Amino acid sequence: MDIAVFSAKPYDREYLNAANAGHHHRLQYFDVPLDIETVSLAANHGAVCIFVNDCADAGVLQALVHGGTKLVALRCTGFNNVDLKAAQDLGIKVVRVVNYSPNAVAEHAVALLMAINRKIQRAYNRTRDFNFSLDGLMGFDLNGKVVAVIGTGKIGRVFTKIMLGFGCSVIGYDKFPSAEFEALGARYARPKEIGESADIISLHCPLTPETYHIIDASTLARAKRGALLINTSRGALIDTEAVIDALKSGQLGGLAIDVYEQEADLFFRDLSGTIITDDVLQRLVTFPNVIVTGHQAFLTREAVTTICETTLQSVTEFETGKPLSNEISAS
Ligand code: NAD
């Protein structure tokens, strides 16, 4: 099948080409993201393959159908960038990749937590300049601390397991509580208890209208003073301006994020020689107790191999008329 691959990075090309040895699709790579301006590139491709910041809203989907596209294959888990209702109405199928490596994302969340707590980014910068002063590098033991996991699905549960291994107590919040989470030795708690007792809050729920700005001024005001906030899920779970206020007042003790509300205009490219006009991000990176990574939590060899194999397997299923194992639909 002809597949137009948008937002294609060198690692996408390398791993998709390797996975395609078993499928023989015709892959055409485009560096640019899919949006209304670039959608014409997909003409005459039966499938498009897109990533987290490509846009598949109703207008783009309509143009895709017009050009002959019948399948949108997301090479990621989250699908907040696809209008599923419009896709259904237009008869376009949507597939994604689930369960490619919850370890990759959970381990990155732990790396962020360790770095922000033990000030690794500051220590790294100091020692490169032969500054071996320890002032300002005080952290805290994770052992015995309370960790709140918001979204206790696949990634949230791996993160939980690791935190329990550190000797933390883990409390969770999920719209759909699961026995698997409790079987790990964690327990569910109400938002009030989470606010009062969590030393660390890590977000692992999807971005939906319900979870948009789940961390806002009011949740931050109810949080334990000095708590650390980790977000490897989706940027808009956090009201970034409210978080900046909480960092300024010391109510929030630190922030480590792999995702950012306005990341679509910034992430996955080298802007080091560019004037950044996003004042919110500019302010964020000036805090000594903030770490930002550019949506790299998924980026392990194991995860990317599985992502590419699953994506092309889904296209093959579609092409051969088999049931789509990884289909997502509006209902
Ligand atoms: P999952 O579906 O296994 O788990 C998500 C959990 O969130 C589920 O248990 C679900 O019940 C819960 N949830 C849904 N609505 C909720 C709500 N309103 N309040 C609280 N909980 C709610 O998904 P996963 O594989 O664990 O992935 C979680 C998220 O991680 C994805 O949605 C995606 O946004 C993000 N992600 C990020 C990266 C990255 O590279 N940074 C990579 C993969 C996934």
Coordinates of C-alpha atoms and ligand atoms in Angstrom, one line a residue, residues 77-78 80 96 99-100 105 150-156 173-176 204-208 210-211 214 232-234 258-259 295-298, ligand 1:
T77 CA -0.8 5.9 21.5
G78 CA -2.6 9.2 22.1
N80 CA -6.3 13.6 20.7
R96 CA -2.9 3.5 16.6
N99 CA 1.3 -1.2 24.5
Y100 CA 4.5 -0.6 22.5
V105 CA 7.7 6.1 29.1
I150 CA -3.0 10.0 37.9
G151 CA -4.1 7.4 35.3
T152 CA -3.3 3.9 36.3
G153 CA -3.2 2.3 32.9
K154 CA -0.2 0.5 31.3
I155 CA 2.3 3.3 31.8
G156 CA 1.0 4.4 35.2
Y173 CA -6.6 8.2 40.7
D174 CA -8.3 6.8 37.7
K175 CA -11.8 7.3 36.1
F176 CA -11.8 3.5 35.6
H204 CA -0.3 9.2 33.1
C205 CA -3.9 9.7 31.9
P206 CA -4.9 10.6 28.3
L207 CA -5.8 14.1 27.2
T208 CA -9.6 14.3 26.8
E210 CA -12.4 15.9 30.9
T211 CA -8.6 15.9 31.7
I214 CA -6.6 18.6 35.3
T232 CA 5.1 12.6 30.4
S233 CA 1.5 12.3 29.1
R234 CA 0.2 15.3 27.3
D258 CA 8.3 15.7 28.5
V259 CA 5.2 17.4 27.0
H295 CA 8.6 14.5 24.0
Q296 CA 11.3 11.8 24.0
A297 CA 9.8 9.4 26.6
F298 CA 8.9 6.9 23.9
Ligands
NAD1 P1 -3.7 3.6 29.0 O1 -4.9 3.7 28.2 O2 -3.2 2.2 29.3 O3 -3.9 4.3 30.5 C1 -4.6 5.5 30.6 C2 -5.3 5.5 31.9 O4 -5.9 6.8 32.1 C3 -6.5 4.5 31.9 O5 -6.4 3.6 33.1 C4 -7.7 5.3 31.9 O6 -8.8 4.7 32.6 C5 -7.2 6.6 32.7 N1 -8.1 7.7 32.5 C6 -8.9 8.0 31.4 N2 -9.6 9.1 31.6 C7 -9.2 9.5 32.9 C8 -9.6 10.6 33.7 N3 -10.6 11.5 33.3 N4 -9.1 10.8 34.9 C9 -8.1 9.9 35.3 N5 -7.7 8.8 34.6 C10 -8.3 8.6 33.4 O7 -2.6 4.5 28.3 P2 -1.0 4.4 28.5 O8 -0.4 3.5 27.5 O9 -0.7 4.2 30.0 O10 -0.7 5.9 28.1 C11 -1.0 7.0 28.9 C12 -0.7 8.3 28.2 O11 0.7 8.5 28.0 C13 -1.3 8.4 26.7 O12 -2.6 8.8 26.7 C14 -0.4 9.4 26.1 O13 -1.0 10.6 26.2 C15 0.9 9.4 27.0 N6 2.1 8.9 26.2 C16 3.2 9.7 26.2 C17 4.3 9.3 25.5 C18 5.6 10.1 25.4 O14 6.5 9.8 24.6 N7 5.7 11.2 26.2 C19 4.3 8.0 24.9 C20 3.2 7.2 25.0 C21 2.1 7.6 25.7

